[in-house]
């Protein structure tokens, strides 16, 4: 369950924000802060349905609702879970501007995995991640990262791949590794919902993405070969697939997964990338999980997601690429198809080599 307790509210005004774009395409872009009634209903319905529950907070900026909300959330989960005994995990994606010691202590105490949005280095970050006065925010984010490290909070870094980042892969990598940040995730900058791709100044072209991936891969592999492994989620998933496991990242499975994304008023959507009116599955206050699932089926959200492109069915990279995430497809064609066709031949031998090592390690355990 991904939860947006602050709806689309944010204390940043990033030019490329996909959620602001989606919110502005709804009848009601901002639903206000989440009430305790909605919070309790989400928790009750999740715990009664699932043996394992992941509550993932996102935004907008989820911290804007304030720390007391999250304390009440965890207290409610603990109280209700005394009878349901579900395994509960928490994650929290943040721009890190409001984080201070009480937040860090709370995350540590309750085992939250925190994702910090930081675009690689201060210069790249400040290009797009500006506050309402148009000022860059990198310094504050770096202070928050230091705080999370000091308090031993589990966290990773989420970066948006823009054309500028694709031109500056090595400085970005050197900066992140120089700051001892070993868990990295990159997402290609998303084009506005329902619009032709490539129409904005921050749109990432397939060539730029290919260049980015190849350079990043060289650095990742170099580090690994030198005994200093850094986790890059995309590469980790590819190795995992070559070893024989399913990818854990939804966008790499080739089919949409069952997800529930809750807006602050309790509206539920099937994916963070589709929080628009046409995809609303119902409201947690009035719908059961079964109702929400039935509406998802009626919309054919998952059923329509497997990649059916003819080109893919004969492509040698299909098992690894799987036609990408539905949100990055335009009339069935994956926006980064040519990126994959450049990247895989470049990286496959080294990926297979890493997979062989991992397989040997598994077999000797
Ligand atoms: S649109 Fe992409 S991220 Fe969303 S459920 Fe489908 S594959 Fe997953
Ligand atoms: S590389 Fe292109 S053709 Fe091949 S599987 Fe991916 S999207 Fe399909």
XYZ file of C-alpha atoms and ligand atoms in Angstrom:
381
model
C 0.000 0.000 0.000
C 1.543 3.262 -1.132
C 0.119 6.149 0.879
C 0.120 9.857 0.081
C -0.786 11.455 3.421
C 0.029 14.976 2.197
C -1.681 14.403 -1.167
C 0.215 16.318 -3.887
C 1.494 19.037 -1.513
C 5.221 19.630 -1.719
C 7.742 22.123 -0.403
C 9.675 21.855 -3.666
C 8.722 22.870 -7.159
C 10.764 20.476 -9.322
C 10.247 21.155 -13.011
C 10.001 17.464 -13.901
C 7.664 16.290 -11.083
C 5.467 13.502 -12.521
C 3.081 13.604 -9.565
C 2.343 17.312 -9.889
C 1.623 16.661 -13.568
C -0.813 13.843 -12.692
C -2.486 15.813 -9.890
C -3.151 18.762 -12.175
C -4.852 16.392 -14.619
C -7.402 15.319 -11.954
C -10.620 17.148 -11.091
C -9.209 17.631 -7.570
C -5.424 18.054 -7.640
C -4.979 18.404 -3.850
C -7.112 16.454 -1.374
C -5.800 18.045 1.833
C -3.984 16.125 4.554
C -5.120 12.605 5.439
C -7.612 12.281 8.281
C -7.233 9.707 11.050
C -10.432 8.081 9.770
C -8.855 7.353 6.369
C -5.615 6.279 8.049
C -7.418 3.778 10.315
C -9.461 2.381 7.456
C -6.331 1.793 5.333
C -4.581 0.018 8.172
C -7.579 -2.106 9.183
C -8.296 -3.288 5.649
C -4.652 -4.038 4.855
C -3.967 -5.951 8.052
C -7.124 -7.999 7.755
C -6.276 -9.009 4.163
C -2.538 -9.606 4.073
C -0.028 -11.698 6.002
C 2.669 -9.289 4.878
C 1.992 -5.555 4.582
C 4.301 -2.897 3.187
C 3.234 0.647 3.944
C 5.163 2.988 1.665
C 4.750 6.732 2.126
C 5.156 9.010 -0.860
C 3.928 12.336 -2.087
C 4.006 15.112 -2.929
C 6.168 15.292 0.143
C 4.819 12.897 2.790
C 6.593 14.595 5.731
C 4.493 17.758 5.329
C 1.636 16.219 7.297
C 3.983 16.172 10.300
C 5.680 13.545 12.427
C 2.713 13.096 14.859
C 0.670 11.566 11.997
C 3.286 8.856 11.461
C 3.556 8.182 15.183
C -0.221 7.655 15.277
C 0.037 5.469 12.170
C 2.621 3.156 13.720
C 0.729 3.051 17.043
C -2.464 2.076 15.208
C -0.654 -0.630 13.218
C 0.903 -2.049 16.396
C -2.431 -2.041 18.211
C -4.450 -3.646 15.418
C -1.698 -6.072 14.541
C -1.912 -7.635 18.003
C -4.753 -9.714 16.618
C -3.802 -10.003 12.916
C -0.036 -10.735 13.328
C 0.900 -9.536 9.832
C 4.531 -8.891 8.982
C 4.768 -5.132 8.519
C 7.391 -3.090 6.650
C 7.633 0.663 6.239
C 9.243 2.794 3.523
C 9.295 6.549 3.140
C 10.286 8.488 0.008
C 11.258 12.071 0.760
C 12.945 15.149 -0.647
C 14.587 15.285 2.810
C 14.117 19.022 3.351
C 12.176 18.736 6.611
C 14.128 15.889 8.182
C 15.639 16.557 11.598
C 16.746 14.498 14.593
C 13.212 13.508 15.792
C 12.393 12.252 12.275
C 15.638 10.280 12.043
C 15.094 8.747 15.496
C 11.545 7.792 14.541
C 12.716 6.104 11.318
C 15.402 4.183 13.170
C 13.133 3.127 15.999
C 10.451 1.803 13.655
C 12.676 0.242 11.001
C 11.687 2.562 8.143
C 13.599 2.285 4.879
C 14.020 5.864 3.682
C 14.445 6.834 0.032
C 16.074 10.221 -0.407
C 15.556 12.030 -3.698
C 18.926 13.422 -4.682
C 20.029 13.949 -8.275
C 23.615 12.763 -8.128
C 25.580 15.846 -7.107
C 24.862 19.377 -5.966
C 25.066 20.993 -9.405
C 22.826 18.424 -11.139
C 20.403 18.373 -8.213
C 19.998 22.153 -8.191
C 19.171 22.256 -11.919
C 15.646 20.923 -11.323
C 15.096 20.396 -7.610
C 14.407 23.973 -6.540
C 12.267 25.412 -3.759
C 9.386 27.842 -4.285
C 11.865 30.763 -4.420
C 13.757 29.044 -7.212
C 16.728 28.245 -4.945
C 18.603 24.924 -5.201
C 18.156 22.522 -2.295
C 21.222 20.259 -2.462
C 22.912 21.573 0.693
C 19.916 20.863 2.877
C 19.496 17.378 1.386
C 23.148 16.589 2.044
C 22.734 17.671 5.677
C 19.760 15.308 5.988
C 21.781 12.478 4.441
C 24.517 13.052 7.057
C 21.887 12.947 9.783
C 20.435 9.650 8.496
C 23.944 8.185 8.424
C 24.724 9.380 11.956
C 21.508 7.832 13.245
C 22.151 4.571 11.313
C 18.828 4.831 9.429
C 18.536 2.502 6.419
C 18.288 4.670 3.342
C 18.928 4.732 -0.379
C 19.246 7.429 -3.008
C 16.731 7.876 -5.808
C 17.905 9.970 -8.755
C 16.001 11.102 -11.815
C 17.937 10.620 -15.040
C 17.756 13.853 -17.023
C 19.676 14.785 -20.183
C 22.091 16.754 -17.950
C 22.756 13.708 -15.777
C 23.351 11.568 -18.865
C 26.106 14.020 -19.833
C 27.715 13.889 -16.381
C 27.719 10.285 -15.304
C 31.273 10.083 -13.960
C 31.154 13.262 -11.819
C 27.773 12.139 -10.474
C 29.093 8.652 -9.646
C 32.296 10.007 -8.084
C 30.283 12.334 -5.903
C 27.894 9.639 -4.662
C 30.604 7.061 -4.049
C 32.820 9.758 -2.460
C 30.013 10.370 0.023
C 29.751 6.658 0.821
C 26.275 6.157 -0.663
C 26.120 2.497 -1.752
C 22.388 2.016 -2.538
C 21.338 3.796 -5.713
C 18.248 3.794 -7.878
C 17.815 5.714 -11.112
C 14.572 6.373 -12.940
C 14.443 7.871 -16.424
C 12.740 11.255 -16.298
C 9.079 10.717 -17.128
C 7.265 12.596 -19.860
C 3.922 14.233 -18.955
C 0.991 11.789 -18.738
C -0.872 11.204 -22.002
C 1.436 13.487 -24.002
C 3.811 12.695 -26.837
C 7.213 11.809 -25.358
C 10.140 14.149 -25.926
C 8.196 17.389 -25.650
C 9.887 18.988 -22.627
C 13.336 20.423 -21.912
C 13.923 17.625 -19.386
C 12.747 14.739 -21.622
C 15.340 12.003 -21.796
C 15.956 10.760 -25.334
C 16.572 7.038 -25.962
C 20.131 7.832 -27.097
C 20.874 9.783 -23.934
C 19.482 6.987 -21.791
C 21.608 4.400 -23.636
C 24.706 6.524 -23.134
C 23.842 6.982 -19.460
C 23.339 3.260 -18.858
C 26.550 2.214 -20.604
C 28.710 4.697 -18.698
C 27.020 3.895 -15.414
C 27.473 0.197 -16.047
C 31.230 0.621 -16.639
C 31.569 2.420 -13.317
C 29.397 -0.085 -11.479
C 31.358 -3.007 -12.907
C 34.735 -1.345 -12.233
C 33.772 -0.855 -8.590
C 32.510 -4.405 -8.269
C 35.666 -5.846 -9.824
C 37.684 -3.726 -7.365
C 35.780 -5.263 -4.440
C 33.695 -2.151 -3.716
C 30.218 -3.229 -4.748
C 27.615 -0.506 -5.118
C 23.979 -1.470 -5.508
C 22.327 -0.021 -8.617
C 18.803 -1.373 -8.619
C 18.493 -1.851 -12.401
C 21.773 -3.778 -12.699
C 21.065 -5.786 -9.537
C 17.752 -6.889 -11.027
C 19.363 -7.875 -14.312
C 21.923 -10.025 -12.496
C 19.155 -11.544 -10.440
C 17.194 -12.400 -13.598
C 20.270 -14.005 -15.158
C 20.714 -16.091 -12.003
C 17.127 -17.274 -12.438
C 15.066 -15.134 -10.076
C 12.160 -12.838 -10.848
C 12.995 -9.111 -10.827
C 11.780 -7.370 -7.662
C 11.310 -4.067 -9.484
C 7.759 -3.842 -10.848
C 8.813 -1.952 -13.978
C 11.078 -4.837 -15.038
C 8.639 -7.726 -14.754
C 6.891 -7.137 -18.084
C 3.476 -7.068 -16.402
C 1.896 -4.671 -13.931
C 1.610 -5.919 -10.368
C -1.189 -5.690 -7.815
C -0.700 -2.385 -6.039
C -2.867 0.035 -4.090
C -1.976 3.711 -4.053
C -3.968 5.745 -1.550
C -4.492 9.483 -1.949
C -5.115 11.437 1.249
C -8.923 11.350 0.848
C -8.832 7.549 0.607
C -9.100 7.312 -3.189
C -7.241 4.256 -4.421
C -5.341 3.940 -7.725
C -3.606 0.923 -9.277
C -0.136 2.489 -9.612
C 1.681 5.666 -8.594
C 2.078 6.523 -12.289
C -1.687 6.356 -12.924
C -3.218 8.479 -10.130
C -5.732 10.165 -12.422
C -9.543 10.120 -12.298
C -10.030 7.532 -15.054
C -7.993 5.005 -13.072
C -9.560 5.555 -9.642
C -10.519 2.128 -8.216
C -12.753 3.446 -5.416
C -12.299 4.846 -1.933
C -10.990 2.902 1.061
C -13.752 4.345 3.265
C -16.506 2.812 1.173
C -14.855 -0.012 -0.815
C -13.525 -3.361 0.308
C -10.230 -4.656 -1.063
C -12.328 -7.091 -3.132
C -14.248 -4.138 -4.644
C -10.976 -2.403 -5.504
C -9.611 -5.550 -7.130
C -12.826 -5.959 -9.152
C -12.560 -2.385 -10.436
C -8.909 -2.940 -11.410
C -10.023 -5.998 -13.367
C -12.843 -4.068 -15.008
C -10.274 -1.483 -16.153
C -8.083 -4.374 -17.357
C -5.176 -2.558 -15.757
C -3.037 -5.654 -15.292
C -4.598 -7.756 -18.043
C -3.664 -5.150 -20.684
C -0.112 -4.709 -19.428
C 1.842 -7.676 -20.827
C 3.950 -6.573 -23.707
C 2.435 -7.849 -26.965
C 4.715 -6.103 -29.449
C 5.623 -8.272 -32.448
C 9.139 -6.807 -32.485
C 9.630 -7.910 -28.866
C 8.473 -11.459 -29.549
C 11.450 -11.972 -31.862
C 13.931 -9.803 -29.977
C 16.910 -11.546 -28.408
C 16.717 -9.241 -25.359
C 13.077 -9.880 -24.577
C 13.765 -12.056 -21.506
C 15.674 -9.244 -19.832
C 13.895 -6.200 -21.225
C 10.281 -7.475 -21.294
C 9.165 -4.329 -23.084
C 9.615 -1.985 -20.125
C 7.028 -0.497 -17.788
C 3.579 0.269 -19.182
C 3.912 3.950 -18.264
C 6.895 4.256 -20.634
C 5.048 2.684 -23.555
C 3.379 4.670 -26.260
C 0.799 2.655 -28.236
C 2.635 -0.495 -27.190
C 6.125 0.684 -28.144
C 8.649 1.006 -25.315
C 10.183 4.472 -25.357
C 13.601 3.081 -24.447
C 13.631 0.082 -26.800
C 16.642 1.372 -28.736
C 18.405 2.206 -25.453
C 18.024 -1.437 -24.425
C 19.217 -2.612 -27.827
C 22.394 -0.598 -27.358
C 22.878 -1.392 -23.692
C 22.404 -5.165 -23.621
C 25.026 -6.109 -26.250
C 27.418 -3.720 -24.482
C 26.907 -5.150 -20.999
C 25.704 -8.723 -21.374
C 29.038 -10.551 -21.074
C 29.966 -8.722 -17.898
C 26.442 -9.139 -16.496
C 26.653 -12.885 -17.170
C 30.040 -13.020 -15.503
C 28.619 -11.378 -12.347
C 25.625 -13.731 -12.473
C 27.968 -16.753 -12.649
C 29.805 -15.536 -9.555
C 26.541 -14.977 -7.686
C 25.332 -18.455 -8.686
C 28.559 -20.020 -7.392
C 28.190 -18.138 -4.127
C 24.617 -19.376 -3.752
C 25.668 -22.963 -4.500
C 28.449 -22.950 -1.926
C 26.152 -21.750 0.868
S 2.756 1.005 -14.849
Fe 4.848 0.295 -14.503
S 5.262 0.666 -12.325
Fe 3.010 0.811 -12.634
S 2.256 -1.227 -12.134
Fe 2.620 -1.163 -14.356
S 4.734 -1.954 -14.662
Fe 4.494 -1.411 -12.469
S 14.711 -4.205 -26.711
Fe 12.887 -3.411 -27.759
S 12.201 -5.061 -29.092
Fe 13.589 -5.936 -27.562
S 12.266 -6.628 -25.903
Fe 12.935 -4.533 -25.396
S 11.332 -3.197 -26.187
Fe 11.082 -5.205 -27.150
